[in-house]
Short mmCIF file of C-alpha atoms in Angstrom, two decimals:
data_model
loop_
_atom_site.label_atom_id
_atom_site.label_comp_id
_atom_site.label_asym_id
_atom_site.label_seq_id
_atom_site.Cartn_x
_atom_site.Cartn_y
_atom_site.Cartn_z
CA MET A 1 -130.94 145.77 -116.16
CA ALA A 2 -128.57 143.20 -114.71
CA SER A 3 -126.19 144.63 -112.12
CA ARG A 4 -122.47 144.69 -112.83
CA SER A 5 -119.40 145.38 -110.70
CA ILE A 6 -117.65 148.74 -111.03
CA ASP A 7 -114.45 147.02 -112.18
CA ALA A 8 -116.30 145.20 -114.93
CA TRP A 9 -117.71 148.44 -116.27
CA ILE A 10 -114.30 150.10 -116.42
CA VAL A 11 -112.02 147.32 -117.72
CA ASP A 12 -114.34 145.03 -119.66
CA GLU A 13 -112.93 146.23 -122.99
CA VAL A 14 -109.39 145.12 -122.12
CA PRO A 15 -108.80 141.69 -123.76
CA SER A 16 -108.71 139.04 -121.07
CA PRO A 17 -109.12 135.27 -120.92
CA ALA A 18 -110.74 135.66 -117.52
CA PRO A 19 -113.00 138.34 -116.02
CA ALA A 20 -111.43 141.01 -113.86
CA ALA A 21 -111.92 140.59 -110.14
CA PRO A 22 -114.23 143.24 -108.64
CA LEU A 23 -112.98 145.63 -105.99
CA ASP A 24 -116.14 145.07 -104.00
CA SER A 25 -118.48 142.19 -104.81
CA THR A 26 -121.40 144.20 -103.44
CA ALA A 27 -120.73 147.24 -105.63
CA THR A 28 -123.19 147.43 -108.51
CA LEU A 29 -124.05 150.04 -111.07
CA SER A 30 -127.50 151.39 -111.68
CA ALA A 31 -128.65 152.73 -115.02
CA ARG A 32 -128.08 156.22 -113.62
CA LEU A 33 -124.36 155.54 -113.06
CA ALA A 34 -123.74 153.71 -116.33
CA PRO A 35 -122.85 156.92 -118.26
CA LEU A 36 -120.36 157.84 -115.54
CA ALA A 37 -118.75 154.41 -115.87
CA GLU A 38 -118.41 154.99 -119.61
CA THR A 39 -116.72 158.32 -118.87
CA ALA A 40 -114.32 156.58 -116.48
CA ARG A 41 -113.57 154.02 -119.18
CA ASP A 42 -112.76 156.83 -121.65
CA TYR A 43 -110.33 158.35 -119.16
CA ALA A 44 -108.75 154.94 -118.60
CA ARG A 45 -108.22 154.57 -122.36
CA ALA A 46 -106.60 158.02 -122.48
CA ALA A 47 -104.04 157.03 -119.83
CA THR A 48 -101.87 155.47 -122.56
CA SER A 49 -101.35 156.38 -126.20
CA ALA A 50 -103.19 154.48 -128.92
CA ASN A 51 -99.92 152.92 -130.14
CA THR A 52 -99.00 151.75 -126.64
CA THR A 53 -102.47 150.31 -126.08
CA ARG A 54 -102.31 148.38 -129.38
CA ALA A 55 -98.87 147.01 -128.54
CA TYR A 56 -99.89 146.00 -125.00
CA SER A 57 -103.03 144.30 -126.32
CA ALA A 58 -101.03 142.36 -128.91
CA ASP A 59 -98.52 141.23 -126.27
CA TRP A 60 -101.33 140.12 -123.99
CA ARG A 61 -102.89 138.06 -126.78
CA HIS A 62 -99.52 136.42 -127.46
CA TYR A 63 -99.06 135.51 -123.80
CA SER A 64 -102.64 134.27 -123.44
CA ALA A 65 -102.34 132.08 -126.54
CA TRP A 66 -99.08 130.59 -125.28
CA THR A 67 -100.52 129.75 -121.85
CA ARG A 68 -103.54 128.08 -123.48
CA ARG A 69 -101.30 125.92 -125.65
CA GLN A 70 -99.32 124.87 -122.58
CA ASN A 71 -102.48 124.30 -120.53
CA LEU A 72 -101.29 126.91 -118.03
CA PRO A 73 -103.32 129.69 -116.39
CA ALA A 74 -102.82 133.24 -117.65
CA LEU A 75 -104.46 134.58 -114.49
CA PRO A 76 -103.81 135.02 -111.68
CA PRO A 77 -100.23 136.03 -112.55
CA ASP A 78 -97.74 133.32 -111.65
CA PRO A 79 -94.01 134.24 -111.61
CA GLN A 80 -93.01 130.70 -112.55
CA VAL A 81 -95.33 130.68 -115.56
CA LEU A 82 -94.00 134.06 -116.60
CA GLY A 83 -90.42 132.79 -116.25
CA LEU A 84 -91.25 129.87 -118.53
CA TYR A 85 -92.88 132.23 -121.03
CA ILE A 86 -89.90 134.56 -121.41
CA ALA A 87 -87.61 131.52 -121.69
CA ALA A 88 -89.83 130.26 -124.51
CA CYS A 89 -89.69 133.66 -126.19
CA ALA A 90 -85.90 133.78 -125.96
CA SER A 91 -85.43 130.25 -127.28
CA GLY A 92 -87.94 130.52 -130.12
CA ALA A 93 -90.36 128.02 -128.58
CA ALA A 94 -93.08 130.69 -128.34
CA GLY A 95 -92.96 131.77 -131.95
CA PRO A 96 -91.37 131.33 -135.36
CA GLN A 97 -88.01 132.68 -134.17
CA PRO A 98 -86.25 133.72 -130.94
CA CYS A 99 -87.16 137.14 -129.61
CA SER A 100 -84.60 139.85 -128.95
CA VAL A 101 -83.93 141.03 -125.41
CA SER A 102 -85.68 144.33 -126.14
CA THR A 103 -88.79 142.51 -127.39
CA ILE A 104 -88.90 140.34 -124.28
CA GLU A 105 -88.52 143.37 -122.02
CA ARG A 106 -91.32 145.16 -123.88
CA ARG A 107 -93.59 142.11 -123.49
CA LEU A 108 -92.83 141.98 -119.78
CA SER A 109 -93.79 145.63 -119.42
CA ALA A 110 -97.00 144.98 -121.36
CA LEU A 111 -97.89 142.02 -119.15
CA MET A 112 -97.20 143.96 -115.95
CA TRP A 113 -99.56 146.67 -117.22
CA ASN A 114 -102.23 144.14 -118.17
CA PHE A 115 -102.01 142.39 -114.80
CA ALA A 116 -102.36 145.73 -113.01
CA GLN A 117 -105.39 146.70 -115.12
CA ARG A 118 -107.07 143.51 -113.95
CA GLY A 119 -106.41 144.35 -110.33
CA GLN A 120 -103.79 141.58 -109.99
CA PRO A 121 -100.39 143.33 -110.03
CA MET A 122 -97.22 141.26 -109.97
CA ASP A 123 -93.70 142.10 -108.85
CA ARG A 124 -91.45 142.05 -111.91
CA LYS A 125 -88.45 141.64 -109.60
CA ASP A 126 -89.62 138.20 -108.44
CA ARG A 127 -86.65 135.84 -108.67
CA HIS A 128 -88.44 133.45 -111.05
CA VAL A 129 -88.67 136.28 -113.58
CA ALA A 130 -85.65 138.43 -112.77
CA THR A 131 -83.15 135.57 -112.74
CA VAL A 132 -84.34 134.14 -116.06
CA LEU A 133 -84.30 137.60 -117.63
CA ALA A 134 -80.78 138.26 -116.32
CA GLY A 135 -79.63 135.00 -117.92
CA ILE A 136 -81.26 135.95 -121.23
CA ARG A 137 -79.54 139.33 -121.18
CA ARG A 138 -76.18 137.73 -120.40
CA THR A 139 -76.34 135.08 -123.11
CA GLN A 140 -78.24 136.88 -125.85
CA GLY A 141 -77.80 140.55 -125.10
CA ARG A 142 -76.20 142.78 -127.73
CA PRO A 143 -76.22 146.51 -128.41
CA PRO A 144 -79.58 147.63 -129.80
CA GLU A 145 -79.71 148.08 -133.57
CA GLN A 146 -80.21 151.79 -134.04
CA LYS A 147 -81.92 153.43 -136.97
CA GLU A 148 -79.76 155.52 -139.28
CA ALA A 149 -79.77 159.25 -138.58
CA VAL A 150 -80.96 161.53 -141.37
CA LEU A 151 -78.30 164.25 -141.46
CA PRO A 152 -78.87 167.71 -143.00
CA GLU A 153 -77.25 166.80 -146.32
CA HIS A 154 -79.41 163.67 -146.46
CA LEU A 155 -82.55 165.66 -145.68
CA LEU A 156 -81.94 168.11 -148.52
CA ALA A 157 -81.38 165.24 -150.95
CA MET A 158 -84.58 163.55 -149.74
CA ILE A 159 -86.62 166.73 -150.19
CA ALA A 160 -85.22 167.07 -153.72
CA THR A 161 -86.96 163.80 -154.65
CA LEU A 162 -90.39 165.27 -153.85
CA ASP A 163 -92.63 166.90 -156.43
CA LEU A 164 -93.16 170.34 -154.93
CA GLY A 165 -95.63 171.19 -157.66
CA ASP A 166 -98.42 169.24 -155.98
CA LEU A 167 -100.00 169.16 -152.55
CA ARG A 168 -98.50 165.82 -151.53
CA GLY A 169 -95.00 167.12 -152.15
CA LEU A 170 -95.63 170.31 -150.18
CA ARG A 171 -97.12 168.33 -147.30
CA ASP A 172 -94.31 165.78 -147.21
CA ARG A 173 -91.61 168.49 -147.34
CA ALA A 174 -93.23 170.15 -144.32
CA ILE A 175 -93.38 166.80 -142.49
CA LEU A 176 -89.69 166.07 -143.08
CA LEU A 177 -88.50 169.54 -142.10
CA ILE A 178 -90.77 169.92 -139.05
CA GLY A 179 -89.96 166.39 -137.87
CA PHE A 180 -86.23 167.02 -138.18
CA ALA A 181 -86.10 170.55 -136.75
CA GLY A 182 -88.39 169.63 -133.86
CA GLY A 183 -86.74 166.28 -133.13
CA LEU A 184 -90.25 164.85 -133.11
CA ARG A 185 -91.57 161.33 -132.86
CA ARG A 186 -93.72 160.31 -135.79
CA SER A 187 -96.82 160.19 -133.58
CA GLU A 188 -96.08 163.76 -132.45
CA ILE A 189 -95.86 164.95 -136.05
CA VAL A 190 -99.23 163.59 -137.17
CA GLY A 191 -100.91 164.39 -133.84
CA LEU A 192 -100.57 168.15 -134.33
CA ASP A 193 -103.63 170.39 -134.78
CA CYS A 194 -103.83 173.96 -136.02
CA ARG A 195 -105.26 175.34 -132.76
CA ALA A 196 -105.52 174.40 -129.12
CA GLU A 197 -109.31 174.17 -129.39
CA ASP A 198 -109.26 171.70 -132.29
CA GLY A 199 -109.46 168.58 -130.16
CA LEU A 200 -106.05 168.18 -128.50
CA ALA A 201 -105.18 164.95 -130.29
CA GLY A 202 -101.51 165.42 -129.58
CA GLY A 203 -100.74 169.13 -129.58
CA TRP A 204 -101.05 172.36 -131.51
CA ILE A 205 -98.97 175.04 -133.23
CA GLU A 206 -98.49 178.81 -132.87
CA PHE A 207 -96.67 181.02 -135.37
CA PHE A 208 -94.37 183.84 -134.25
CA ASP A 209 -92.10 186.24 -136.14
CA ASP A 210 -89.02 184.25 -135.12
CA GLY A 211 -90.44 180.78 -135.61
CA LEU A 212 -92.95 178.18 -134.57
CA LEU A 213 -93.99 176.97 -131.12
CA LEU A 214 -95.34 173.44 -130.72
CA THR A 215 -97.22 172.41 -127.60
CA LEU A 216 -97.05 168.63 -127.42
CA ARG A 217 -98.69 165.99 -125.29
CA GLY A 218 -95.79 163.83 -124.12
CA LYS A 219 -95.50 160.64 -122.13
CA THR A 220 -95.12 162.59 -118.89
CA GLY A 221 -97.25 165.63 -119.66
CA TRP A 222 -97.23 168.68 -121.90
CA ARG A 223 -94.03 170.18 -123.28
CA GLU A 224 -93.13 173.01 -125.63
CA VAL A 225 -90.83 172.72 -128.64
CA GLU A 226 -89.44 175.80 -130.40
CA ILE A 227 -88.62 175.62 -134.11
CA GLY A 228 -86.76 178.69 -135.35
CA ARG A 229 -86.81 179.93 -138.91
CA GLY A 230 -84.13 178.57 -141.22
CA SER A 231 -81.34 180.42 -143.00
CA SER A 232 -83.14 180.17 -146.37
CA GLU A 233 -86.71 179.68 -147.50
CA ALA A 234 -85.79 176.43 -149.28
CA THR A 235 -84.75 174.78 -146.02
CA CYS A 236 -86.91 176.66 -143.51
CA PRO A 237 -89.36 174.33 -141.71
CA VAL A 238 -91.60 177.25 -140.73
CA THR A 239 -91.88 178.46 -144.32
CA ALA A 240 -92.53 174.91 -145.52
CA LEU A 241 -95.38 174.54 -143.05
CA GLU A 242 -96.85 177.94 -143.93
CA THR A 243 -96.77 176.99 -147.62
CA TRP A 244 -98.53 173.66 -147.00
CA LEU A 245 -101.25 175.29 -144.90
CA LYS A 246 -101.76 178.06 -147.46
CA PHE A 247 -102.10 175.84 -150.53
CA GLY A 248 -103.90 173.11 -148.59
CA ARG A 249 -106.35 175.74 -147.30
CA ILE A 250 -106.04 174.43 -143.77
CA SER A 251 -106.77 176.67 -140.79
CA VAL A 252 -108.49 174.36 -138.32
CA GLY A 253 -108.27 170.70 -137.39
CA PRO A 254 -105.46 168.25 -138.15
CA LEU A 255 -102.27 169.78 -139.51
CA PHE A 256 -101.18 166.91 -141.78
CA ARG A 257 -103.94 165.20 -143.76
CA ARG A 258 -104.49 162.78 -146.58
CA VAL A 259 -104.49 164.14 -150.12
CA VAL A 260 -106.96 162.32 -152.36
CA GLY A 261 -107.51 163.16 -156.02
CA GLY A 262 -105.43 166.31 -155.74
CA LYS A 263 -107.56 167.62 -152.87
CA VAL A 264 -106.87 167.81 -149.14
CA GLY A 265 -109.26 165.61 -147.17
CA PRO A 266 -110.40 165.88 -143.56
CA ASP A 267 -108.64 162.75 -142.31
CA ARG A 268 -105.48 162.95 -140.22
CA LEU A 269 -102.46 161.02 -141.49
CA THR A 270 -101.35 158.00 -139.47
CA ASP A 271 -97.86 157.79 -138.03
CA ARG A 272 -97.10 154.98 -140.48
CA HIS A 273 -97.08 157.56 -143.26
CA VAL A 274 -94.08 159.29 -141.66
CA ALA A 275 -92.13 156.03 -141.50
CA ARG A 276 -92.95 155.20 -145.12
CA LEU A 277 -92.07 158.72 -146.24
CA VAL A 278 -88.63 158.64 -144.60
CA LYS A 279 -87.87 155.18 -146.03
CA HIS A 280 -89.06 156.04 -149.54
CA THR A 281 -87.27 159.37 -149.85
CA ALA A 282 -84.05 158.05 -148.28
CA LEU A 283 -83.97 155.22 -150.83
CA ALA A 284 -84.86 157.56 -153.70
CA ALA A 285 -82.10 159.99 -152.66
CA GLY A 286 -79.49 157.23 -152.47
CA VAL A 287 -78.73 157.82 -148.80
CA ARG A 288 -76.26 155.18 -147.55
CA GLY A 289 -75.73 153.87 -151.04
CA ASP A 290 -72.94 151.66 -149.69
CA LEU A 291 -75.60 149.31 -148.28
CA SER A 292 -77.89 146.93 -150.11
CA GLU A 293 -81.44 148.12 -150.77
CA GLY A 294 -82.82 145.73 -148.16
CA GLU A 295 -80.36 146.94 -145.53
CA ARG A 296 -81.09 150.58 -146.37
CA GLU A 297 -84.82 150.00 -146.01
CA ARG A 298 -84.32 148.52 -142.56
CA LYS A 299 -81.99 151.32 -141.51
CA PHE A 300 -84.45 154.18 -141.95
CA SER A 301 -87.66 154.99 -140.08
CA GLY A 302 -89.55 157.92 -138.65
CA HIS A 303 -87.06 157.95 -135.76
CA SER A 304 -84.28 158.77 -138.23
CA LEU A 305 -85.43 162.42 -138.24
CA ARG A 306 -85.23 162.62 -134.45
CA ALA A 307 -81.80 161.00 -134.41
CA GLY A 308 -80.67 163.35 -137.18
CA LEU A 309 -81.30 166.47 -135.12
CA ALA A 310 -79.56 165.00 -132.08
CA SER A 311 -76.55 164.06 -134.20
CA SER A 312 -76.30 167.33 -136.14
CA ALA A 313 -77.10 170.21 -133.79
CA GLU A 314 -73.78 171.84 -132.81
CA VAL A 315 -75.06 173.32 -129.55
CA ASP A 316 -74.85 172.58 -125.85
CA GLU A 317 -76.25 169.09 -125.23
CA ARG A 318 -78.81 170.36 -122.73
CA TYR A 319 -80.65 172.24 -125.49
CA VAL A 320 -80.90 169.09 -127.58
CA GLN A 321 -82.11 167.18 -124.51
CA LYS A 322 -84.84 169.75 -123.93
CA GLN A 323 -85.92 169.70 -127.58
CA LEU A 324 -86.23 165.92 -127.61
CA GLY A 325 -88.02 165.88 -124.25
CA HIS A 326 -85.56 163.50 -122.62
CA ALA A 327 -85.35 163.18 -118.86
CA SER A 328 -81.60 162.48 -118.93
CA ALA A 329 -78.57 163.43 -121.00
CA GLU A 330 -77.70 159.75 -121.29
CA MET A 331 -80.89 159.10 -123.26
CA THR A 332 -80.05 162.01 -125.57
CA ARG A 333 -76.59 160.55 -126.22
CA ARG A 334 -78.18 157.34 -127.45
CA TYR A 335 -79.66 159.36 -130.29
CA GLN A 336 -76.36 160.94 -131.30
CA ARG A 337 -75.15 158.74 -134.14
CA ARG A 338 -72.32 161.08 -135.16
CA ARG A 339 -70.24 162.61 -132.40
CA ASP A 340 -66.89 164.39 -132.29
CA ARG A 341 -65.12 161.31 -131.01
CA PHE A 342 -61.58 161.51 -129.64
CA ARG A 343 -61.74 165.32 -129.41
CA VAL A 344 -60.47 164.86 -125.86
CA ASN A 345 -57.54 162.43 -125.88
CA LEU A 346 -57.16 161.17 -122.34
CA THR A 347 -54.22 158.96 -123.35
CA LYS A 348 -52.10 161.98 -124.30
CA ALA A 349 -53.49 163.99 -121.42
CA ALA A 350 -52.20 161.29 -119.07
CA GLY A 351 -48.70 161.65 -120.53
CA LEU A 352 -48.55 158.66 -122.88
#
């Protein structure tokens, strides 16, 4: 068997226009160590979520294609080339239309990650990159377009559009209520398993007399989310989940699964189902009927459930922050679409 460097064994599945540089040109792997290298590669894949990995791979392909068209090297990382790239993205020269500031910043993060994975890290604060990015922010920056929050009255109207006489309706009601009450991301919803020993895709559930405890795999580690029982069975997320599991005959494995031909299958739902579900039911319920159908479709996504809890829960902000898993109160406030504005009038308090 031909010898290979340790780096090549671990990162050879990351898309790259050039091979990764080895840590030690003399380091080779024998057939005995090949399985261990595969294990290391599995752990490397698990370092980021599947969605993040897909996004970073797509951004790397975009950058690599642009550098090839310009006859510029993608590797080793060159701050001046990167500065030209983000300028092209901002102006529309790197695609069919100009990119937003948030898209450019995401692509920069993806490229920094890709460079680091190839053992060639680059300083994002280099003046050739930082100065161009500062100019883009100054000339093109605008407040981010936030998704509409699904408020409690919206949620009830959305659930009313479901057919609760079949398994799909029961499943989708549980998804909407659990996603809202838990302030969950769509990937967290579909990543749940029935038990801790079911594979740890993204977390598991435990039922208690007073409610439901979710143990979730977050970006920075594991966290717990408590979902209490509702004031009525019709709106209780715990009851909705118990009903879905009972009629779906689910006790192990993925919590939310595909329903095919009136039967529950073994396959876990993808997070795209949550986004489609929120959009479809919001449109069917006439939520934000003052907007055109196209605008309404753009306004709603899986994140609308998470924003809805943050905007609706009339409790101390720190409890909402903990439920959403935010590191700062400022991040939680970004999710609060409806606040009690002007409750404190500093103008009058100052004597005017």
